[in-house]
PDB file of C-alpha atoms and ligand atoms in Angstrom:
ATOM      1  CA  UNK A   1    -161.399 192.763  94.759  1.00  0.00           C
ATOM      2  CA  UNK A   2    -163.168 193.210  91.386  1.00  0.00           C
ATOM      3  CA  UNK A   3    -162.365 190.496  89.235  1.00  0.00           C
ATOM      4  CA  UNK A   4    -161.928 191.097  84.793  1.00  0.00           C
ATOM      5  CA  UNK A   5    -164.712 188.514  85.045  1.00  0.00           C
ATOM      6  CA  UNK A   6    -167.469 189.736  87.514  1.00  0.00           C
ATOM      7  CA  UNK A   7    -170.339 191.431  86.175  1.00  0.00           C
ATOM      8  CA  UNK A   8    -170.509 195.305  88.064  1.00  0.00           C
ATOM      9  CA  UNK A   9    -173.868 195.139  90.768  1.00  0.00           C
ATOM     10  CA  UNK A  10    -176.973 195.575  88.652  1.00  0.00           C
ATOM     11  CA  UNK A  11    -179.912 197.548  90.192  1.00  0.00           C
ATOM     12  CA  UNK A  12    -183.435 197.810  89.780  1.00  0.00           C
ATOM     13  CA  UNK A  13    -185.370 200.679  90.935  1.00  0.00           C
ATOM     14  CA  UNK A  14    -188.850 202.347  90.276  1.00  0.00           C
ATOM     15  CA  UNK A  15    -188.785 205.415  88.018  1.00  0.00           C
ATOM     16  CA  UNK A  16    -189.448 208.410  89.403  1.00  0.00           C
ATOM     17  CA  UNK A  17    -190.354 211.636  89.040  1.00  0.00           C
ATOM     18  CA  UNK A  18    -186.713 212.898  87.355  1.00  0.00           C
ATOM     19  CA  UNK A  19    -185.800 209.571  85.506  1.00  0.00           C
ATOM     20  CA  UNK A  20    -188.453 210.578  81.989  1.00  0.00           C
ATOM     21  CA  UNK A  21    -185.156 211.641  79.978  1.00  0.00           C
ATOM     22  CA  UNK A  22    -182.860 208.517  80.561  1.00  0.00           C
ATOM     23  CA  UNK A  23    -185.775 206.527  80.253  1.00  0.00           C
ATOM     24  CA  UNK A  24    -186.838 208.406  76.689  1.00  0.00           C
ATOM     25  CA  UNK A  25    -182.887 208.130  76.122  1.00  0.00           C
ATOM     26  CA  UNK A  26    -183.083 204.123  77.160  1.00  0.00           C
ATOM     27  CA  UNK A  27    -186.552 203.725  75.066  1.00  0.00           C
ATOM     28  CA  UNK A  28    -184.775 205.656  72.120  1.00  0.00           C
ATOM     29  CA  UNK A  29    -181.976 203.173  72.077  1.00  0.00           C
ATOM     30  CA  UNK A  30    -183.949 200.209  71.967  1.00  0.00           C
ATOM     31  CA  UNK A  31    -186.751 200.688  69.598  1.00  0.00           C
ATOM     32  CA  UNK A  32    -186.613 201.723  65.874  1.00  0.00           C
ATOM     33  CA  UNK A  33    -189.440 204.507  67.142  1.00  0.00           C
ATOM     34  CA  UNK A  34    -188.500 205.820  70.470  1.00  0.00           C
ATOM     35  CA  UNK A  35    -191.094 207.685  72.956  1.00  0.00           C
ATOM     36  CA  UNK A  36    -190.722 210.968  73.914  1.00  0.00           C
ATOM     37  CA  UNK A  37    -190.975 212.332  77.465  1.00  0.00           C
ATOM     38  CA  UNK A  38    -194.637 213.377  77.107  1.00  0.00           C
ATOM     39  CA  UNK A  39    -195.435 209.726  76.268  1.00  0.00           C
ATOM     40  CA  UNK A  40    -193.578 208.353  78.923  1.00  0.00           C
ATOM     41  CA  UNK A  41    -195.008 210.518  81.342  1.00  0.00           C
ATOM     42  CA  UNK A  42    -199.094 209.793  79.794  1.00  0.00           C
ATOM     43  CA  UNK A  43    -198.336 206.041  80.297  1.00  0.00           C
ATOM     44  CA  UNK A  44    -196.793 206.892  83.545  1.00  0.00           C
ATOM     45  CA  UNK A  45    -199.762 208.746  84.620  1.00  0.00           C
ATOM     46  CA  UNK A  46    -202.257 205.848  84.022  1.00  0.00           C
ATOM     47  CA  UNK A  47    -203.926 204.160  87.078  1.00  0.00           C
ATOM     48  CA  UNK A  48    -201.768 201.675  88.133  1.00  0.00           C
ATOM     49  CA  UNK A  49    -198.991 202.783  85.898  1.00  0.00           C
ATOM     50  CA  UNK A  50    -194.872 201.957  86.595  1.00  0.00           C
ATOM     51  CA  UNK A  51    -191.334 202.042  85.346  1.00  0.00           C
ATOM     52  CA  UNK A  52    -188.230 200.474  86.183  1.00  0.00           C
ATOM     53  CA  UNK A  53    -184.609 201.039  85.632  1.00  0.00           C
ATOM     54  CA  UNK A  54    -182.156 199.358  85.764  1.00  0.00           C
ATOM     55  CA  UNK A  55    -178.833 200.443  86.866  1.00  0.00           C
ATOM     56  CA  UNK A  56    -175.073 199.173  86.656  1.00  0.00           C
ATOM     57  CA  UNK A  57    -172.886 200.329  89.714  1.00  0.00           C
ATOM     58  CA  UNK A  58    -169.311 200.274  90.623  1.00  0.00           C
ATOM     59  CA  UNK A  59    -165.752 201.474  90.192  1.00  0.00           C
ATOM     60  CA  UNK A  60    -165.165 200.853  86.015  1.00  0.00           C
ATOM     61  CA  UNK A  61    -168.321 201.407  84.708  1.00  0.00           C
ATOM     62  CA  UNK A  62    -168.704 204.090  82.392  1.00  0.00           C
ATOM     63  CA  UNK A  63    -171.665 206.816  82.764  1.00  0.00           C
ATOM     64  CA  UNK A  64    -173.896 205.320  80.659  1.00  0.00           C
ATOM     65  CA  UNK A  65    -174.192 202.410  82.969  1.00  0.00           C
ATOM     66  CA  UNK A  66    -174.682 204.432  85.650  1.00  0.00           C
ATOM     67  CA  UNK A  67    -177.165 206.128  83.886  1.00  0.00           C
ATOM     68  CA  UNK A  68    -179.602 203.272  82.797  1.00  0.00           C
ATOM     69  CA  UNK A  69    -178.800 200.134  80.939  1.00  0.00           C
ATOM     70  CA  UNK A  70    -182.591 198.679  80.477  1.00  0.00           C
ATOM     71  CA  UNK A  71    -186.113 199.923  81.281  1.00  0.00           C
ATOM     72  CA  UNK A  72    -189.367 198.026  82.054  1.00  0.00           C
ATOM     73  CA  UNK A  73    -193.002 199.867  82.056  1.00  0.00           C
ATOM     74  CA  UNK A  74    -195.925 198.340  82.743  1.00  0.00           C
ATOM     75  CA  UNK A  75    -199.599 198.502  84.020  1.00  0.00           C
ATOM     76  CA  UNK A  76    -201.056 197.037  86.541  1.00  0.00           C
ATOM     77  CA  UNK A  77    -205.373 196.810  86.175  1.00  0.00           C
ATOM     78  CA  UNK A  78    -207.083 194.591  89.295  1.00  0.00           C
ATOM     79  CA  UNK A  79    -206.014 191.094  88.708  1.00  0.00           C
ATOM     80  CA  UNK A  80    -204.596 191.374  85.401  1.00  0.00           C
ATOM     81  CA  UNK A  81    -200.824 193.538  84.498  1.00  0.00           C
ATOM     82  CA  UNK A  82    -199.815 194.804  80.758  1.00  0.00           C
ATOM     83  CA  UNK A  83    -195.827 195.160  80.195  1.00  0.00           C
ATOM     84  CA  UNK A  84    -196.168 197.855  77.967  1.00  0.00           C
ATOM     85  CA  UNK A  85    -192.620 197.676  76.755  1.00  0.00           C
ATOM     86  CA  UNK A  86    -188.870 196.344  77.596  1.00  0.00           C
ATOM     87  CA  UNK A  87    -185.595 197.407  76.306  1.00  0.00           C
ATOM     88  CA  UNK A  88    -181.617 196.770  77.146  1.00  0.00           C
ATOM     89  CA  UNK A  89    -179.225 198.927  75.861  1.00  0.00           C
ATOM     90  CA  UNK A  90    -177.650 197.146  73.202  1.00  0.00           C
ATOM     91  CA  UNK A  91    -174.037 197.229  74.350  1.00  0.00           C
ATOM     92  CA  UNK A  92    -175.517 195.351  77.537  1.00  0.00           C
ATOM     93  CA  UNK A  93    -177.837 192.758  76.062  1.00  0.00           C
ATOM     94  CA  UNK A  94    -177.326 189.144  76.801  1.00  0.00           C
ATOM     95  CA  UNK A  95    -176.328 189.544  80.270  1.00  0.00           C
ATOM     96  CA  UNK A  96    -179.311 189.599  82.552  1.00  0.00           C
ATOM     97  CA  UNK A  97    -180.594 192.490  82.836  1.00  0.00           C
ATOM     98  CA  UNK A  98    -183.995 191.655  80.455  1.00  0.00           C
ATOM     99  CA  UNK A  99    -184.346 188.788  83.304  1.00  0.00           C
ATOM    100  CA  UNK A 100    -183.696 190.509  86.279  1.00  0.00           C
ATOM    101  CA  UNK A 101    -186.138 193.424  84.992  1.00  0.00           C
ATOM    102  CA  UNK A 102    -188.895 191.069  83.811  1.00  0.00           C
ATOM    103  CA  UNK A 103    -188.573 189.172  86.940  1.00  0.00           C
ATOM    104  CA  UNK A 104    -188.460 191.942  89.130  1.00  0.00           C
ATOM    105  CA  UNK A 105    -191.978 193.816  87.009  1.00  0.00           C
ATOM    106  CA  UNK A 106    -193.430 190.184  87.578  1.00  0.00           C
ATOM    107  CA  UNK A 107    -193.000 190.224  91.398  1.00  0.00           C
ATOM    108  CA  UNK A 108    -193.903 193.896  91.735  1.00  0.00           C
ATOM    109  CA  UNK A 109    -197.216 193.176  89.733  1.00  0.00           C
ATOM    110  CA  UNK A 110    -197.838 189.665  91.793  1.00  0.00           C
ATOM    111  CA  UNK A 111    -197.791 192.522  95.061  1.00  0.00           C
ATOM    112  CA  UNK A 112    -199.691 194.519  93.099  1.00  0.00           C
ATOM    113  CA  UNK A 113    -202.393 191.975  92.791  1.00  0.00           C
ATOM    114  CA  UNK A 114    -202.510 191.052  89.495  1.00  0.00           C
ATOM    115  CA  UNK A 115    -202.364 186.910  88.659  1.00  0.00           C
ATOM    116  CA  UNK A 116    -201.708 187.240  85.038  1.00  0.00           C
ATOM    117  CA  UNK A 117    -199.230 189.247  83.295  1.00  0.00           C
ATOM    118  CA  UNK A 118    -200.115 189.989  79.334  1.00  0.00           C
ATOM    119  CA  UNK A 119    -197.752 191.457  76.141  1.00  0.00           C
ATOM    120  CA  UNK A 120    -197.772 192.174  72.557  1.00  0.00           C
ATOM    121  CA  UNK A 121    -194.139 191.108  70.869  1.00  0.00           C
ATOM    122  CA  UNK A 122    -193.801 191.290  67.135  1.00  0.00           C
ATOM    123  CA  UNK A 123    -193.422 187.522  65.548  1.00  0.00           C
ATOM    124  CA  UNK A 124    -190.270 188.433  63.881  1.00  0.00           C
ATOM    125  CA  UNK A 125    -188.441 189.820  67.555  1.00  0.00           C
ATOM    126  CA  UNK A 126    -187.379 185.855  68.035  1.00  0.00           C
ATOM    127  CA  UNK A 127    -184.950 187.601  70.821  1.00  0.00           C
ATOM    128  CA  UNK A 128    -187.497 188.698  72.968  1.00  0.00           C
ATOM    129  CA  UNK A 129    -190.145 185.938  72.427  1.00  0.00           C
ATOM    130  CA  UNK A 130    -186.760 183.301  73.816  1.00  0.00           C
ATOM    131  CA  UNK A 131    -186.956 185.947  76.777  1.00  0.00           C
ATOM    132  CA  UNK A 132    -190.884 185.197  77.679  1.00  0.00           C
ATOM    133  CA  UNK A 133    -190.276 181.536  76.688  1.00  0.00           C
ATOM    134  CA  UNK A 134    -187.889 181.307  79.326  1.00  0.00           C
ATOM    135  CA  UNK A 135    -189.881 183.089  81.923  1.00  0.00           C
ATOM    136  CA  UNK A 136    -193.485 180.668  81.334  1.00  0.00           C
ATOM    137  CA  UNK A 137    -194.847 183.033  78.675  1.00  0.00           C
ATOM    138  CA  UNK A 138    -197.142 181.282  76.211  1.00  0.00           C
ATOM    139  CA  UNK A 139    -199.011 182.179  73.064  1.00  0.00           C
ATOM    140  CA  UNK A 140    -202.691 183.169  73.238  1.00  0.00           C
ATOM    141  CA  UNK A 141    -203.339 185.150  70.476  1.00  0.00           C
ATOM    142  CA  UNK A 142    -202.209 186.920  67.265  1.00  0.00           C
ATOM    143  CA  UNK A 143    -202.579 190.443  66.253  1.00  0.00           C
ATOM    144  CA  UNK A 144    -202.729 191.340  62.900  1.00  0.00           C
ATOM    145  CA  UNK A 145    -200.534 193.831  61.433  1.00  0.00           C
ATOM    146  CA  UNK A 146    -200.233 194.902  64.823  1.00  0.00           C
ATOM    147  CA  UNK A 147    -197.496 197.148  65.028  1.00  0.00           C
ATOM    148  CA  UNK A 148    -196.510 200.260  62.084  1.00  0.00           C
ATOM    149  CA  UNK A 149    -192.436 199.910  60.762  1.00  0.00           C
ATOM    150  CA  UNK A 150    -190.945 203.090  59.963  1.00  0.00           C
ATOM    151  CA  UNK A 151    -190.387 201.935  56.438  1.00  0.00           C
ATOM    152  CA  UNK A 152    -194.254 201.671  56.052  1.00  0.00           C
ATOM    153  CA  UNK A 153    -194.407 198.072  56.549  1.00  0.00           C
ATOM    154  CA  UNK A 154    -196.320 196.352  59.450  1.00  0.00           C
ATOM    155  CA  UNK A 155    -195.919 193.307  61.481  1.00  0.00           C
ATOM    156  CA  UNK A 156    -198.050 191.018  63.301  1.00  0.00           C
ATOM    157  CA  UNK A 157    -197.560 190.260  66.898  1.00  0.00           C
ATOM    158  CA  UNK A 158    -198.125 187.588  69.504  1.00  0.00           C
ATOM    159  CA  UNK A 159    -200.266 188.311  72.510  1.00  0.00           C
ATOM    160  CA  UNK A 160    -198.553 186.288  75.502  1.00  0.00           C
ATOM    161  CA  UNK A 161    -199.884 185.340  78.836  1.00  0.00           C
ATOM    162  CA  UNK A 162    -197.905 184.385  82.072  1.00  0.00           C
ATOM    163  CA  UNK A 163    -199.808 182.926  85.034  1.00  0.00           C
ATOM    164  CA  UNK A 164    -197.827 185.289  87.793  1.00  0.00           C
ATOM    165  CA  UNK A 165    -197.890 182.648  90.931  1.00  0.00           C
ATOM    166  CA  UNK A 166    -196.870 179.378  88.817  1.00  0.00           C
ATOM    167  CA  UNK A 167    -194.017 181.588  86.951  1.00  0.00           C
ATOM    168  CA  UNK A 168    -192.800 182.960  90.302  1.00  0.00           C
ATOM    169  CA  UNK A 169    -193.241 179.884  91.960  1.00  0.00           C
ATOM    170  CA  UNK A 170    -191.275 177.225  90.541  1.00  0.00           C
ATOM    171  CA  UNK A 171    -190.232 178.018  87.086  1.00  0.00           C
ATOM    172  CA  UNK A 172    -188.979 181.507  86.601  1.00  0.00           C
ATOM    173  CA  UNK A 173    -185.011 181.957  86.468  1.00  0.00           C
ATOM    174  CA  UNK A 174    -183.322 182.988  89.249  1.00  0.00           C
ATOM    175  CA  UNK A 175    -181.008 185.794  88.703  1.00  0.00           C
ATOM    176  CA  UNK A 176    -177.545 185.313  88.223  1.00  0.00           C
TER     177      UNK A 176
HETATM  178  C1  COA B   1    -185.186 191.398  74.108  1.00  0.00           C
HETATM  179  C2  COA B   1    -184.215 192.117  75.058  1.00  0.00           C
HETATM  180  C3  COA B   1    -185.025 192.985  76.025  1.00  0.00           C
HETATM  181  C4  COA B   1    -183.393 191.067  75.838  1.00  0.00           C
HETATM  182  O1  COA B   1    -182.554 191.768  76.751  1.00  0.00           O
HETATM  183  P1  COA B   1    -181.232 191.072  77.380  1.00  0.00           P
HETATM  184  O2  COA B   1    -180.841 191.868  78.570  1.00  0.00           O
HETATM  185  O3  COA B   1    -180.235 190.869  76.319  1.00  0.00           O
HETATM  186  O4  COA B   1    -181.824 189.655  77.837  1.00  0.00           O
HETATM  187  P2  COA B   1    -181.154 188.689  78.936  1.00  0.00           P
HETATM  188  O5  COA B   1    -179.660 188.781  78.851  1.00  0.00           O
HETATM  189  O6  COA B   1    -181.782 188.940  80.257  1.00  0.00           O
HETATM  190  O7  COA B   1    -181.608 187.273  78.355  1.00  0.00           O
HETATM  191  C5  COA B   1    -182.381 186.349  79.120  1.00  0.00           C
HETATM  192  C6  COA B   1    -182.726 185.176  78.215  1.00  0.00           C
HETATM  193  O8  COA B   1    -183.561 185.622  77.126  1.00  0.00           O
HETATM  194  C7  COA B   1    -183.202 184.885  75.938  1.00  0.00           C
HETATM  195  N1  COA B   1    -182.579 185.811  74.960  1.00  0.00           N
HETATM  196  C8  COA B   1    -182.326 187.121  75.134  1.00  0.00           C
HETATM  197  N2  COA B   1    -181.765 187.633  74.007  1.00  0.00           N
HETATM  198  C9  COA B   1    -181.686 186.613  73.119  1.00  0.00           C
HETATM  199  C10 COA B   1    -181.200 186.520  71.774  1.00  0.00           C
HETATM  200  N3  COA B   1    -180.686 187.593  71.118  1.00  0.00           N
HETATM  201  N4  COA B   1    -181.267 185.320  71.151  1.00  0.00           N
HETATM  202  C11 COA B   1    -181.783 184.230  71.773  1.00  0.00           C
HETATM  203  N5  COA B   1    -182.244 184.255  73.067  1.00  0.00           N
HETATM  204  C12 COA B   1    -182.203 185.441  73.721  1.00  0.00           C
HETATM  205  C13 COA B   1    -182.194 183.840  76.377  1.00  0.00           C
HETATM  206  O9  COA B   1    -182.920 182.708  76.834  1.00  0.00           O
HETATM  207  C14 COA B   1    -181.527 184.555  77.541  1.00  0.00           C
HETATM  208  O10 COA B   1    -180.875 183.706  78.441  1.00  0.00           O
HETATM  209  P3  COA B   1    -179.340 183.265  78.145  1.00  0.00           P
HETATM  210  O11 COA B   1    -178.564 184.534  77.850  1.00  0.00           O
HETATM  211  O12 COA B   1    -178.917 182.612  79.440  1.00  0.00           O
HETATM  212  O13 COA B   1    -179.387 182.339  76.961  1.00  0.00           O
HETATM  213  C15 COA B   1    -183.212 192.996  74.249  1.00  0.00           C
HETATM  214  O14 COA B   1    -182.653 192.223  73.194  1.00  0.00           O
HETATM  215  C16 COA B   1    -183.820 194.264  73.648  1.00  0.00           C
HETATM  216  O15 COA B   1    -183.859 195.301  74.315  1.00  0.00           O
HETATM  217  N6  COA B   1    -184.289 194.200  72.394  1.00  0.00           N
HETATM  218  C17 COA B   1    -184.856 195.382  71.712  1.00  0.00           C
HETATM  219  C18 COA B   1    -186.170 195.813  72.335  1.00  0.00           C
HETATM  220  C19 COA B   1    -187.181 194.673  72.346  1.00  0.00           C
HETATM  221  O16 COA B   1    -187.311 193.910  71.394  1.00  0.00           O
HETATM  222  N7  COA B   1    -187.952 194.593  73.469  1.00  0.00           N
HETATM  223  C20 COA B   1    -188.988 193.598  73.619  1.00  0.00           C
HETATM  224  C21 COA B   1    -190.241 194.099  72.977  1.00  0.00           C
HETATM  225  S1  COA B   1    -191.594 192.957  73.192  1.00  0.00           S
END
């Protein structure tokens, strides 16, 4: 029996071929300038291009859940991957699904053959950068002015590196 207290199944899955509107709906959600579907589906597209979505199931969830709750895209390009971009919905952030998604993009990309996964994350989103922290991220760069505000301001941005088999290994979370 469901408890008040148990979180409803969360599932991961690739994106495929009829998933580029919740995903532009998911994308819209989490970022102050949302992709459209053509986007999604150019970055798609790319050699050694993926999505994932992740899904709440079961009997009280409401459609949105059901729907999509958090997205992951990335690139894989011989040994190294790019995660492009990551979102939650924000009604179902702190909860595990950045971690199960991340973890989940880091094992596909570790089959994939890629060793090292790489990401841009604005110095001010101290949210996301606890996320990588977590997961054996670490600071090799900085990007200046790397990313355009809507309000005409920019913001520079940390490149981050994870080595995929130490991460995976020993030290990324397990999920809950
Ligand atoms: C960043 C983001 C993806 C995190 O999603 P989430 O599902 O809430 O993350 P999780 O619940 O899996 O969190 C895993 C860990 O990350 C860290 N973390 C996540 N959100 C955090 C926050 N707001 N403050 C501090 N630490 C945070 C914590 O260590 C957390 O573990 P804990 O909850 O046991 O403390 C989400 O806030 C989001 O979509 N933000 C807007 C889009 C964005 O910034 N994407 C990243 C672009 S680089």
């Amino acid at each position: 029996m469901l408890s008040f207290h148990q979180e409803p199944r969360l599932t991961i899955k690739p994106v495929g071929a009829f998933d580029l509107g919740r995903l532009a709906r998911l994308h819209r959600h989490c970022f102050e300038e949302g992709w459209s579907r053509s986007d999604l589906a150019h970055l798609l597209a790319l050699p050694g291009g993926f999505g994932l979505i992740a899904r709440r199931g079961g009997t009280f969830v409401g459609l949105d859940a059901l729907r999509g709750v958090g997205f992951a895209l990335l690139r894989v390009v011989r040994d190294e991957c790019e995660l492009l971009s990551l979102g939650v919905l924000p009604a179902h952030r702190r909860r595990g699904v950045a971690g199960e998604l991340l973890r989940t993009a880091m094992q596909s990309c570790l089959d994939g053959g890629a060793q090292s996964m790489f990401l841009e994350v604005a110095i001010d989103n101290l949210s996301a950068q606890a996320l990588y922290d977590r997961f054996g991220f670490v600071r090799v760069g900085t990007r200046p002015d790397y990313y355009a505000r809507p309000d005409g301001t920019r913001m520079h941005a940390y490149t981050m590196r994870c080595d995929l088999v130490a991460a995976l290994g020993s030290r990324a979370p397990q999920p809950r």
